[in-house]
Coordinates of C-alpha atoms and ligand atoms in Angstrom, one line a residue:
X1 CA 18.7 -11.6 37.1
X2 CA 20.7 -13.9 34.8
X3 CA 18.8 -13.6 31.1
X4 CA 18.2 -10.1 29.4
X5 CA 14.4 -10.4 29.7
X6 CA 15.0 -10.7 33.1
X7 CA 17.5 -7.5 33.2
X8 CA 15.0 -5.3 31.5
X9 CA 12.4 -6.3 34.1
X10 CA 14.4 -4.3 36.6
X11 CA 15.6 -1.5 34.9
X12 CA 11.8 -0.9 33.3
X13 CA 10.8 -0.9 37.9
X14 CA 13.2 1.4 38.6
X15 CA 12.4 3.5 36.1
X16 CA 9.2 3.8 36.5
X17 CA 9.7 4.5 40.7
X18 CA 12.4 6.9 40.3
X19 CA 9.3 8.9 38.5
X20 CA 7.2 9.1 41.7
X21 CA 9.4 10.1 44.8
X22 CA 6.8 8.7 46.8
X23 CA 8.0 5.9 46.0
X24 CA 11.6 3.5 47.6
X25 CA 11.7 0.2 45.7
X26 CA 14.3 -2.2 47.7
X27 CA 14.8 -5.2 45.6
X28 CA 16.0 -8.9 46.1
X29 CA 17.1 -11.6 43.5
X30 CA 16.1 -14.8 44.0
X31 CA 19.0 -16.3 41.8
X32 CA 16.4 -18.9 40.8
X33 CA 15.8 -20.2 44.0
X34 CA 12.4 -20.4 45.3
X35 CA 13.6 -21.6 49.3
X36 CA 15.3 -18.2 48.7
X37 CA 12.8 -16.3 47.4
X38 CA 10.8 -17.0 50.8
X39 CA 12.8 -16.2 52.7
X40 CA 13.2 -12.8 50.5
X41 CA 9.8 -12.3 51.4
X42 CA 9.5 -12.3 54.9
X43 CA 13.0 -10.3 54.8
X44 CA 10.6 -8.0 52.8
X45 CA 7.7 -8.1 54.9
X46 CA 9.6 -7.3 57.9
X47 CA 10.4 -4.2 56.2
X48 CA 7.1 -2.8 56.5
X49 CA 6.9 -2.9 52.5
X50 CA 3.6 -1.7 51.7
X51 CA 3.5 -3.6 48.4
X52 CA 4.9 -6.6 47.2
X53 CA 6.2 -7.2 43.6
X54 CA 6.6 -10.7 42.4
X55 CA 8.1 -13.1 40.2
X56 CA 7.6 -16.3 41.4
X57 CA 10.6 -18.5 40.2
X58 CA 8.2 -21.5 40.7
X59 CA 4.8 -20.6 40.7
X60 CA 3.2 -23.5 42.0
X61 CA 5.4 -23.1 45.3
X62 CA 4.9 -19.6 46.6
X63 CA 1.9 -20.1 45.7
X64 CA 0.4 -20.2 49.4
X65 CA 3.3 -17.8 50.0
X66 CA 2.2 -14.9 47.6
X67 CA -1.1 -16.2 48.9
X68 CA -0.5 -15.5 52.8
X69 CA 0.8 -11.9 51.4
X70 CA -2.2 -10.8 49.7
X71 CA -4.2 -11.3 53.4
X72 CA -2.1 -8.5 53.8
X73 CA -1.4 -6.5 51.6
X74 CA -1.4 -5.7 47.9
X75 CA 0.3 -7.9 45.4
X76 CA 1.0 -7.9 42.5
X77 CA 2.8 -10.5 40.1
X78 CA 4.8 -10.5 37.2
X79 CA 5.1 -12.7 34.2
X80 CA 3.9 -15.8 35.7
X81 CA 0.6 -16.2 37.0
X82 CA 0.4 -18.5 40.7
X83 CA -2.9 -20.8 41.1
X84 CA -6.0 -19.1 42.2
X85 CA -6.3 -15.9 42.5
X86 CA -5.3 -14.2 45.8
X87 CA -3.6 -11.8 44.3
X88 CA -4.5 -8.3 43.5
X89 CA -3.2 -7.7 39.9
X90 CA -0.9 -10.1 37.4
X91 CA 0.5 -8.4 35.2
X92 CA 2.2 -10.5 32.4
X93 CA 2.4 -11.8 28.1
X94 CA 0.0 -14.6 26.3
X95 CA 2.8 -17.1 26.1
X96 CA 0.4 -19.5 24.4
X97 CA -0.7 -16.5 22.2
X98 CA 3.5 -15.6 21.5
X99 CA 3.7 -19.1 20.8
X100 CA 1.1 -18.8 18.5
X101 CA 2.6 -16.1 17.1
X102 CA 5.7 -18.3 16.0
X103 CA 3.6 -20.6 15.2
X104 CA 1.6 -18.4 12.4
X105 CA 5.0 -17.2 10.9
X106 CA 6.3 -20.5 10.9
X107 CA 3.7 -21.8 8.8
X108 CA 4.4 -18.5 5.9
X109 CA 7.5 -19.2 5.2
X110 CA 6.7 -23.0 4.9
X111 CA 4.2 -22.3 1.4
X112 CA 3.0 -25.3 2.1
X113 CA 5.7 -27.3 1.3
X114 CA 7.2 -29.6 3.6
X115 CA 9.2 -27.9 6.7
X116 CA 11.3 -28.7 9.5
X117 CA 11.8 -26.6 12.6
X118 CA 14.1 -26.9 15.3
X119 CA 12.8 -25.2 18.5
X120 CA 15.4 -24.8 21.4
X121 CA 12.3 -24.7 24.6
X122 CA 12.7 -23.8 27.8
X123 CA 14.1 -26.1 30.7
X124 CA 10.7 -28.6 32.2
X125 CA 9.9 -25.9 35.2
X126 CA 8.9 -23.2 32.9
X127 CA 6.0 -22.5 32.8
X128 CA 6.7 -19.6 29.8
X129 CA 8.4 -22.4 27.5
X130 CA 5.6 -24.8 27.9
X131 CA 2.5 -22.2 27.2
X132 CA 4.8 -21.5 24.1
X133 CA 5.2 -25.0 22.9
X134 CA 0.6 -25.0 23.6
X135 CA 1.0 -22.2 21.8
X136 CA 3.1 -23.0 17.9
X137 CA 2.2 -26.9 18.4
X138 CA -1.4 -25.6 17.7
X139 CA -0.4 -23.8 15.0
X140 CA 0.7 -26.8 13.7
X141 CA -1.2 -29.4 13.7
X142 CA -3.3 -27.8 10.7
X143 CA -0.1 -28.0 9.1
X144 CA 0.7 -31.7 8.6
X145 CA 3.6 -30.6 6.5
X146 CA 5.6 -29.4 9.4
X147 CA 7.9 -30.9 10.9
X148 CA 9.1 -29.9 14.5
X149 CA 12.0 -31.2 16.6
X150 CA 12.3 -30.5 20.1
X151 CA 15.8 -30.2 22.1
X152 CA 15.6 -28.2 25.7
X153 CA 18.2 -26.7 26.6
X154 CA 18.0 -26.3 30.8
X155 CA 19.3 -22.8 31.7
X156 CA 18.0 -21.1 28.2
X157 CA 21.4 -19.5 28.0
X158 CA 23.3 -18.2 25.0
X159 CA 25.9 -20.6 25.6
X160 CA 24.3 -23.6 26.2
X161 CA 22.2 -23.0 22.9
X162 CA 24.9 -22.7 20.6
X163 CA 27.5 -25.6 22.6
X164 CA 24.0 -28.0 22.1
X165 CA 23.2 -26.9 18.6
X166 CA 26.8 -27.2 17.2
X167 CA 26.6 -30.9 19.2
X168 CA 23.3 -32.3 17.0
X169 CA 24.6 -32.3 14.0
X170 CA 23.4 -33.9 11.2
X171 CA 20.5 -33.5 13.4
X172 CA 20.6 -30.5 11.9
X173 CA 20.7 -30.6 7.8
X174 CA 17.2 -30.4 7.0
X175 CA 16.0 -28.2 9.4
X176 CA 14.7 -24.8 7.3
X177 CA 14.4 -22.7 11.2
X178 CA 15.3 -22.8 14.0
X179 CA 12.3 -21.1 16.2
X180 CA 14.9 -20.2 20.0
X181 CA 11.7 -19.6 23.3
X182 CA 14.2 -16.5 23.9
X183 CA 16.5 -14.4 21.7
X184 CA 19.6 -14.4 24.1
X185 CA 19.2 -18.5 23.0
X186 CA 18.7 -17.5 18.9
X187 CA 22.4 -16.2 19.1
X188 CA 23.7 -19.0 20.3
X189 CA 21.8 -20.9 17.6
X190 CA 22.5 -18.2 14.8
X191 CA 26.6 -18.8 16.7
X192 CA 26.7 -22.7 15.7
X193 CA 25.6 -22.6 12.2
X194 CA 27.4 -19.3 10.9
X195 CA 29.6 -20.1 7.8
X196 CA 29.2 -22.9 7.8
X197 CA 26.7 -25.2 6.3
X198 CA 24.0 -24.9 7.8
X199 CA 24.1 -20.9 7.8
X200 CA 20.8 -20.1 5.5
X201 CA 19.0 -21.8 8.1
X202 CA 16.1 -19.4 9.5
X203 CA 15.7 -17.9 13.2
X204 CA 13.0 -16.7 14.8
X205 CA 13.4 -15.6 19.1
X206 CA 11.2 -13.7 21.5
X207 CA 11.7 -10.7 22.7
X208 CA 12.0 -8.3 21.1
X209 CA 14.7 -6.2 22.8
X210 CA 16.3 -3.0 22.2
X211 CA 20.1 -3.1 23.2
X212 CA 23.2 -5.5 22.4
X213 CA 22.2 -8.5 21.2
X214 CA 18.4 -7.4 22.1
X215 CA 16.0 -9.1 18.9
X216 CA 15.8 -6.5 17.1
X217 CA 19.5 -5.5 17.0
X218 CA 19.6 -9.1 16.1
X219 CA 17.3 -8.7 13.0
X220 CA 18.9 -5.1 12.6
X221 CA 22.3 -7.4 11.7
X222 CA 20.9 -10.0 10.3
X223 CA 21.1 -12.6 12.3
X224 CA 17.5 -13.6 13.5
X225 CA 15.0 -13.3 10.7
X226 CA 12.6 -12.5 13.6
X227 CA 11.1 -12.2 17.2
X228 CA 8.2 -12.5 18.3
X229 CA 8.0 -9.4 21.3
X230 CA 7.1 -10.6 24.8
X231 CA 7.3 -7.1 27.4
X232 CA 7.9 -7.9 31.1
X233 CA 5.0 -5.3 32.5
X234 CA 7.6 -3.6 34.7
X235 CA 6.8 -0.3 33.7
X236 CA 3.2 -1.7 34.5
X237 CA 3.7 -3.0 37.4
X238 CA 4.8 0.8 38.7
X239 CA 2.0 2.6 37.2
X240 CA -0.9 0.1 39.1
X241 CA 0.9 0.2 42.4
X242 CA 0.3 3.9 42.2
X243 CA -3.8 3.0 41.3
X244 CA -3.7 0.8 44.2
X245 CA -2.4 2.0 46.8
X246 CA -3.9 5.0 46.0
X247 CA -7.4 3.1 45.4
X248 CA -7.5 4.1 42.9
X249 CA -10.8 1.9 41.7
X250 CA -11.7 -0.3 37.9
X251 CA -7.9 -2.5 38.9
X252 CA -8.4 -4.9 37.1
X253 CA -7.1 -9.0 37.8
X254 CA -5.2 -9.9 35.5
X255 CA -3.0 -7.5 32.7
X256 CA -2.3 -9.4 29.4
X257 CA 0.1 -7.4 27.1
X258 CA 0.7 -7.8 24.1
X259 CA 3.2 -8.7 21.7
X260 CA 4.2 -8.6 18.1
X261 CA 6.0 -10.1 15.0
X262 CA 8.9 -8.2 14.4
X263 CA 10.9 -8.3 10.8
X264 CA 13.3 -6.4 8.9
X265 CA 9.9 -4.8 6.8
X266 CA 8.3 -3.7 9.9
X267 CA 11.8 -2.9 12.4
X268 CA 11.8 0.8 11.9
X269 CA 8.0 1.5 12.7
X270 CA 7.9 -0.7 16.0
X271 CA 11.3 0.7 17.0
X272 CA 9.2 4.4 16.0
X273 CA 7.0 2.9 18.1
X274 CA 8.1 3.0 21.5
X275 CA 9.7 5.9 21.0
X276 CA 6.3 7.6 20.2
X277 CA 5.9 9.6 23.1
X278 CA 1.2 9.7 23.9
X279 CA 0.2 13.0 21.8
X280 CA -2.5 15.3 24.5
X281 CA -6.0 14.1 22.5
X282 CA -6.8 18.1 20.7
X283 CA -10.7 16.4 20.0
X284 CA -13.5 14.4 21.5
X285 CA -12.9 11.3 20.6
X286 CA -16.1 9.3 19.3
X287 CA -17.3 6.3 19.9
X288 CA -20.4 4.0 18.8
X289 CA -21.1 0.5 20.6
X290 CA -23.0 -1.9 19.5
X291 CA -24.9 -3.8 22.6
X292 CA -26.1 -6.9 23.1
X293 CA -29.6 -5.2 24.6
X294 CA -31.0 -5.1 27.8
X295 CA -31.8 -8.2 28.5
X296 CA -30.9 -8.7 32.7
X297 CA -30.1 -6.4 35.7
X298 CA -26.7 -6.9 35.2
X299 CA -26.8 -5.4 31.5
X300 CA -28.7 -2.5 31.9
X301 CA -26.0 -2.2 34.7
X302 CA -23.7 -2.2 32.3
X303 CA -25.4 0.3 29.7
X304 CA -24.8 3.3 32.9
X305 CA -21.2 2.1 34.1
X306 CA -20.6 3.4 30.5
X307 CA -22.8 6.4 29.7
X308 CA -20.9 7.3 32.9
X309 CA -18.0 7.3 32.3
X310 CA -18.1 8.4 28.9
X311 CA -19.0 11.6 30.4
X312 CA -16.6 11.2 32.2
X313 CA -14.0 10.9 30.1
X314 CA -15.3 13.0 27.7
X315 CA -16.6 11.0 25.3
X316 CA -19.3 11.0 23.0
X317 CA -20.5 8.2 22.9
X318 CA -23.7 6.5 20.8
X319 CA -24.9 3.3 21.7
X320 CA -26.6 1.1 19.4
X321 CA -29.1 -2.0 21.4
X322 CA -29.2 -4.6 18.6
X323 CA -32.2 -6.4 21.5
X324 CA -30.7 -9.5 21.2
X325 CA -29.9 -10.0 17.5
X326 CA -26.5 -10.8 16.3
X327 CA -27.9 -9.9 12.7
X328 CA -28.5 -6.1 13.9
X329 CA -25.7 -6.0 15.4
X330 CA -23.2 -6.1 12.7
X331 CA -26.3 -3.6 11.4
X332 CA -24.7 -1.7 13.7
X333 CA -21.1 -2.4 13.5
X334 CA -21.4 -1.0 9.8
X335 CA -23.9 1.5 11.0
X336 CA -20.8 2.4 12.8
X337 CA -18.2 3.0 10.3
X338 CA -20.2 4.7 7.6
X339 CA -20.3 7.7 10.9
X340 CA -16.6 6.5 10.6
X341 CA -16.0 6.5 14.2
X342 CA -12.9 6.8 16.1
X343 CA -13.7 3.8 17.7
X344 CA -16.0 0.9 17.8
X345 CA -16.6 -1.3 21.2
X346 CA -18.5 -4.4 20.4
X347 CA -20.3 -7.3 23.3
X348 CA -21.0 -9.3 21.0
X349 CA -24.0 -10.8 21.3
X350 CA -22.8 -14.2 20.0
X351 CA -18.5 -15.3 19.1
X352 CA -19.4 -16.6 15.8
X353 CA -19.9 -14.5 12.4
X354 CA -18.0 -11.5 13.1
X355 CA -14.9 -11.8 10.6
X356 CA -16.7 -10.1 7.1
X357 CA -17.9 -6.6 9.3
X358 CA -14.6 -6.6 11.7
X359 CA -12.1 -6.9 8.3
X360 CA -14.6 -3.9 7.2
X361 CA -13.6 -1.6 9.6
X362 CA -10.1 -2.8 10.2
X363 CA -9.9 -1.8 6.8
X364 CA -12.0 1.5 7.1
X365 CA -8.9 2.2 10.0
X366 CA -11.8 2.3 12.4
X367 CA -9.7 0.4 16.7
X368 CA -13.0 -2.2 17.8
X369 CA -12.6 -3.2 21.3
X370 CA -14.3 -5.6 23.3
X371 CA -16.4 -5.6 26.2
X372 CA -17.5 -8.7 28.2
X373 CA -17.9 -11.0 25.3
X374 CA -15.8 -11.9 23.4
X375 CA -15.8 -13.0 19.3
X376 CA -14.3 -17.1 18.5
X377 CA -12.2 -16.1 15.9
X378 CA -8.1 -17.3 14.3
X379 CA -6.9 -13.9 13.4
X380 CA -5.9 -12.4 15.6
X381 CA -5.8 -8.7 14.5
X382 CA -9.7 -8.2 13.9
X383 CA -10.1 -6.0 17.0
X384 CA -7.3 -4.7 20.3
X385 CA -8.0 -5.8 23.3
X386 CA -10.7 -7.2 25.5
X387 CA -12.0 -5.8 28.6
X388 CA -13.7 -8.7 31.2
X389 CA -14.7 -11.5 33.0
X390 CA -12.6 -14.9 33.0
X391 CA -15.8 -16.4 32.4
X392 CA -14.1 -20.0 32.4
X393 CA -12.9 -19.4 36.2
X394 CA -17.0 -18.3 36.6
X395 CA -17.5 -21.7 35.8
X396 CA -15.0 -23.3 37.5
X397 CA -16.0 -21.1 40.7
X398 CA -19.6 -22.6 40.9
X399 CA -18.7 -25.5 40.1
X400 CA -16.4 -26.1 43.4
X401 CA -19.4 -23.9 45.5
X402 CA -21.4 -26.8 44.4
X403 CA -19.0 -30.5 45.4
X404 CA -17.7 -28.5 49.0
X405 CA -22.4 -28.2 49.4
X406 CA -24.0 -30.9 48.1
X407 CA -22.7 -33.8 48.9
X408 CA -23.5 -37.0 46.7
X409 CA -24.2 -38.7 49.8
X410 CA -27.5 -40.7 48.7
X411 CA -27.7 -40.5 44.8
X412 CA -24.7 -39.7 42.4
X413 CA -25.9 -35.0 42.0
X414 CA -28.3 -34.8 39.1
X415 CA -27.7 -30.7 37.8
X416 CA -30.1 -28.9 36.1
X417 CA -28.3 -26.5 33.5
X418 CA -30.2 -22.2 32.6
X419 CA -27.8 -21.6 29.9
X420 CA -27.2 -18.8 28.5
X421 CA -28.1 -17.3 25.2
X422 CA -26.2 -20.2 23.0
X423 CA -23.4 -19.1 21.2
X424 CA -22.4 -16.1 23.5
X425 CA -18.8 -16.7 25.3
X426 CA -19.9 -16.3 28.4
X427 CA -22.0 -19.3 28.3
X428 CA -19.4 -21.1 26.7
X429 CA -16.6 -20.6 28.9
X430 CA -18.5 -20.9 31.8
X431 CA -20.0 -24.6 31.1
X432 CA -16.7 -25.5 30.0
X433 CA -15.3 -23.9 33.4
X434 CA -17.8 -26.2 35.7
X435 CA -17.9 -28.8 33.3
X436 CA -14.0 -29.3 33.9
X437 CA -14.7 -29.7 37.4
X438 CA -17.5 -30.8 37.5
X439 CA -15.4 -34.0 35.1
X440 CA -13.2 -34.7 38.6
X441 CA -15.8 -36.1 40.2
X442 CA -18.2 -39.1 39.4
X443 CA -20.9 -38.9 41.2
X444 CA -22.6 -34.8 39.6
X445 CA -24.2 -35.4 36.7
X446 CA -25.9 -32.3 34.1
X447 CA -28.9 -34.1 33.7
X448 CA -31.5 -31.1 31.8
X449 CA -29.9 -28.5 29.9
X450 CA -31.0 -25.5 28.2
X451 CA -31.2 -21.8 27.5
X452 CA -32.7 -18.7 29.3
X453 CA -31.3 -16.3 26.7
X454 CA -30.2 -14.7 30.2
X455 CA -33.6 -13.7 31.0
X456 CA -35.9 -14.0 33.9
X457 CA -38.2 -15.2 31.5
X458 CA -36.1 -17.9 30.3
X459 CA -34.7 -19.0 33.1
X460 CA -39.0 -19.6 34.5
X461 CA -39.6 -21.9 31.3
X462 CA -36.1 -23.4 31.8
X463 CA -37.7 -24.9 35.2
X464 CA -41.8 -24.5 34.5
X465 CA -40.6 -26.8 30.5
X466 CA -38.8 -29.8 32.7
X467 CA -41.3 -29.7 35.7
X468 CA -44.4 -30.7 32.4
X469 CA -42.0 -33.5 31.3
X470 CA -40.7 -34.6 34.6
X471 CA -41.5 -34.7 38.2
X472 CA -38.6 -32.9 40.5
X473 CA -34.9 -35.1 41.2
X474 CA -33.1 -32.0 40.6
X475 CA -30.8 -31.4 43.8
X476 CA -28.9 -28.3 41.6
X477 CA -29.8 -25.4 38.9
X478 CA -26.4 -24.0 37.5
X479 CA -27.5 -20.6 36.2
X480 CA -25.2 -18.3 34.0
X481 CA -26.6 -15.6 34.9
X482 CA -28.6 -14.3 38.8
X483 CA -31.8 -13.4 36.2
X484 CA -32.5 -16.9 34.8
X485 CA -31.8 -18.6 38.3
X486 CA -34.7 -15.9 39.9
X487 CA -37.0 -16.7 37.0
X488 CA -36.7 -20.7 38.3
X489 CA -37.3 -19.5 41.5
X490 CA -40.9 -17.5 40.6
X491 CA -40.4 -20.8 38.9
X492 CA -40.1 -23.3 41.7
X493 CA -42.5 -21.8 44.6
X494 CA -44.8 -21.9 42.2
X495 CA -44.7 -25.2 42.0
X496 CA -44.5 -25.7 45.7
X497 CA -40.9 -26.8 45.4
X498 CA -38.7 -24.7 48.0
X499 CA -35.6 -23.0 46.0
X500 CA -32.5 -23.3 48.0
X501 CA -33.4 -26.4 50.5
X502 CA -35.5 -28.2 48.3
X503 CA -32.9 -28.2 45.3
X504 CA -29.5 -26.0 45.6
X505 CA -28.7 -22.6 43.1
X506 CA -25.5 -20.9 42.1
X507 CA -25.6 -18.2 39.3
X508 CA -23.5 -15.7 38.2
X509 CA -23.6 -12.2 37.6
X510 CA -24.1 -10.6 41.7
X511 CA -26.5 -8.6 41.3
X512 CA -28.2 -6.7 44.2
X513 CA -31.9 -9.3 44.3
X514 CA -29.9 -11.8 44.2
X515 CA -28.0 -11.4 47.2
X516 CA -31.1 -10.9 48.4
X517 CA -32.1 -14.0 47.8
X518 CA -29.4 -15.5 49.4
X519 CA -30.0 -13.4 52.9
X520 CA -33.7 -15.5 52.1
X521 CA -32.4 -18.5 51.7
X522 CA -33.9 -18.7 48.5
X523 CA -30.5 -19.3 46.5
X524 CA -27.2 -21.0 47.2
X525 CA -24.3 -19.3 45.8
X526 CA -23.5 -16.2 43.4
X527 CA -20.4 -16.5 41.5
X528 CA -19.6 -11.9 40.4
X529 CA -19.4 -11.3 37.0
X530 CA -18.8 -7.4 37.3
X531 CA -20.5 -4.9 35.0
X532 CA -18.9 -2.1 36.1
X533 CA -16.8 -2.0 33.4
X534 CA -17.0 1.4 31.6
X535 CA -13.9 2.9 33.4
X536 CA -11.8 0.8 32.2
X537 CA -12.9 1.1 28.3
X538 CA -13.3 5.0 28.8
X539 CA -9.9 4.3 29.7
X540 CA -8.7 2.6 27.2
X541 CA -10.5 3.6 24.9
X542 CA -8.7 7.5 25.4
X543 CA -5.1 6.0 25.6
X544 CA -5.6 4.3 22.3
X545 CA -6.5 8.2 20.8
X546 CA -3.1 9.2 22.5
X547 CA -1.2 6.7 21.0
X548 CA -0.8 4.5 24.5
X549 CA -0.2 1.2 23.6
X550 CA -2.5 -1.8 24.7
X551 CA -3.3 -4.7 27.0
X552 CA -4.4 -8.0 24.9
X553 CA -7.0 -8.7 27.7
X554 CA -7.9 -6.5 30.7
X555 CA -9.1 -9.8 33.3
X556 CA -11.8 -7.8 35.7
X557 CA -11.6 -8.6 39.5
X558 CA -14.3 -11.1 41.2
X559 CA -15.7 -12.5 44.1
X560 CA -17.9 -15.2 44.8
X561 CA -21.9 -14.9 47.2
X562 CA -22.7 -17.0 49.7
X563 CA -24.0 -16.7 53.0
X564 CA -21.2 -16.9 54.5
X565 CA -20.8 -13.1 53.2
X566 CA -24.6 -11.8 51.9
X567 CA -25.2 -9.9 54.4
X568 CA -21.1 -7.8 55.1
X569 CA -21.9 -7.7 51.0
X570 CA -24.8 -7.0 50.1
X571 CA -25.7 -3.0 51.0
X572 CA -22.5 -2.8 48.7
X573 CA -24.0 -3.7 45.7
X574 CA -25.2 -0.7 43.6
X575 CA -26.8 -3.2 40.8
Ligands
LIG601 O1 -23.2 -12.3 32.9 C1 -25.4 -11.6 32.0 C2 -26.3 -10.7 30.3 O2 -21.7 -10.4 29.3 C3 -21.3 -11.4 31.3 O3 -24.8 -11.0 30.1 C4 -22.7 -11.0 30.5 C5 -23.7 -12.0 30.3 C6 -24.4 -11.6 32.1 O4 -27.0 -10.7 30.1 O5 -26.2 -11.3 32.7

């Protein structure tokens, strides 16, 4: 409870809980002590709580305790994510993005001239501060005219920041801007330089709260020049607690909250947006969906989930199927712009080439949401929200299964990778996650990799072409989706090779056919990627049209299926 951010979080939790008489919020304060926090959690369990909300002091230290609690009751983790995925829901800001937003603000201040930055960073233990610095450095690496000197303020307090800045002496002279990792330290820096020779320096903070000494107040008073908001997630935590305890479907795994750059120019409009209550919907919402196509079982399930949810939410949905053609998909978006859709949703076939048409949508004032695939762009205002899986983690999980189940006892393990559509974000990120874990152990190697375009036929062709050029010498097949794995299985059987035995196969998605293949011993591991994004997507569309702010990312919950659980989960596989 030492920082304003914590006080605001606590107030939001209590205010939101007070709206629901069926909720009793029992509150304990770890006072920055992980050992005490672990004892606090044990005490809360002793009270018989139904759901735990925790802001971990030290995410690594608290991971085992939280993982254990998660076996018995739902857990919502706030603002600092624990390792692994043993929790029900994580809600927090994107601290790397906050650092990137600060970096971009400084680049625009520098306008190409030599520019010196004093960065007031939080303590070494602060995950948030490290991420913000990564984001900042990621921007500055492309701007050699900007030089940074870093000063660590261990307790991230206003007074410590004031003392440190005041002690810098001539190190402060050529500094053009001070970037403090929270508004509290920004105020301290201001107090250190006000009235003196350094008073003209720009100051940027983070958090952007209202109220006395809040970032918004400091901008209004001209104390600081800019702040980047860092929402606490307290309200969302209570709202999702109710959904979780009432078994509402579609609760995501992660909700990453959005941050805004606030300056004098947009301060008033930002504050008005805070006070704006969601408005009732007057007309039916018209949504244009630029879909990939019908390439896989996963896509068919995703298509039906979206159509059903549109009906449930009374959304007028128009789907254009680009049939795996990026050019046709961009044309579909142009069609929706000309039809003046309220919202455009895209599952980008590939992650590049999107800026021009998304700028057209922005000029037309049509918000864009991304579903199940991302785009690669430096701009952060071309789409509102991404809803879908964590593909890098899916890739990691696939290779973790290989490491645990295919020991390199005889020789280095030889892996054949069947990639999805080249240039698609799930392809890029599943490969990256898989290779990140693979690199940990020199006894595994990808000896052949080519694309099956996420189709059954494509998977079959990859294996057939390998067999035409090589005697079979593969230990593991990693297929970026189930359909390509099923195609590979057909090709192996035609060649007299036993899938699942002579060669282990791991894939991604979780279709009924793939889970069944596990039971039949032809497939060994399927990493889940949930296709049923319809409800979350249509809720996001509806919230948007009601004037609510959308999160930056909504990441779906995903499991891993193997022989151990395939029989149990098969009945529940609905696609
Ligand atoms: O894994 C695959 C589909 O974009 C996550 O596309 C989706 C992927 C999915 O063709 O089956």
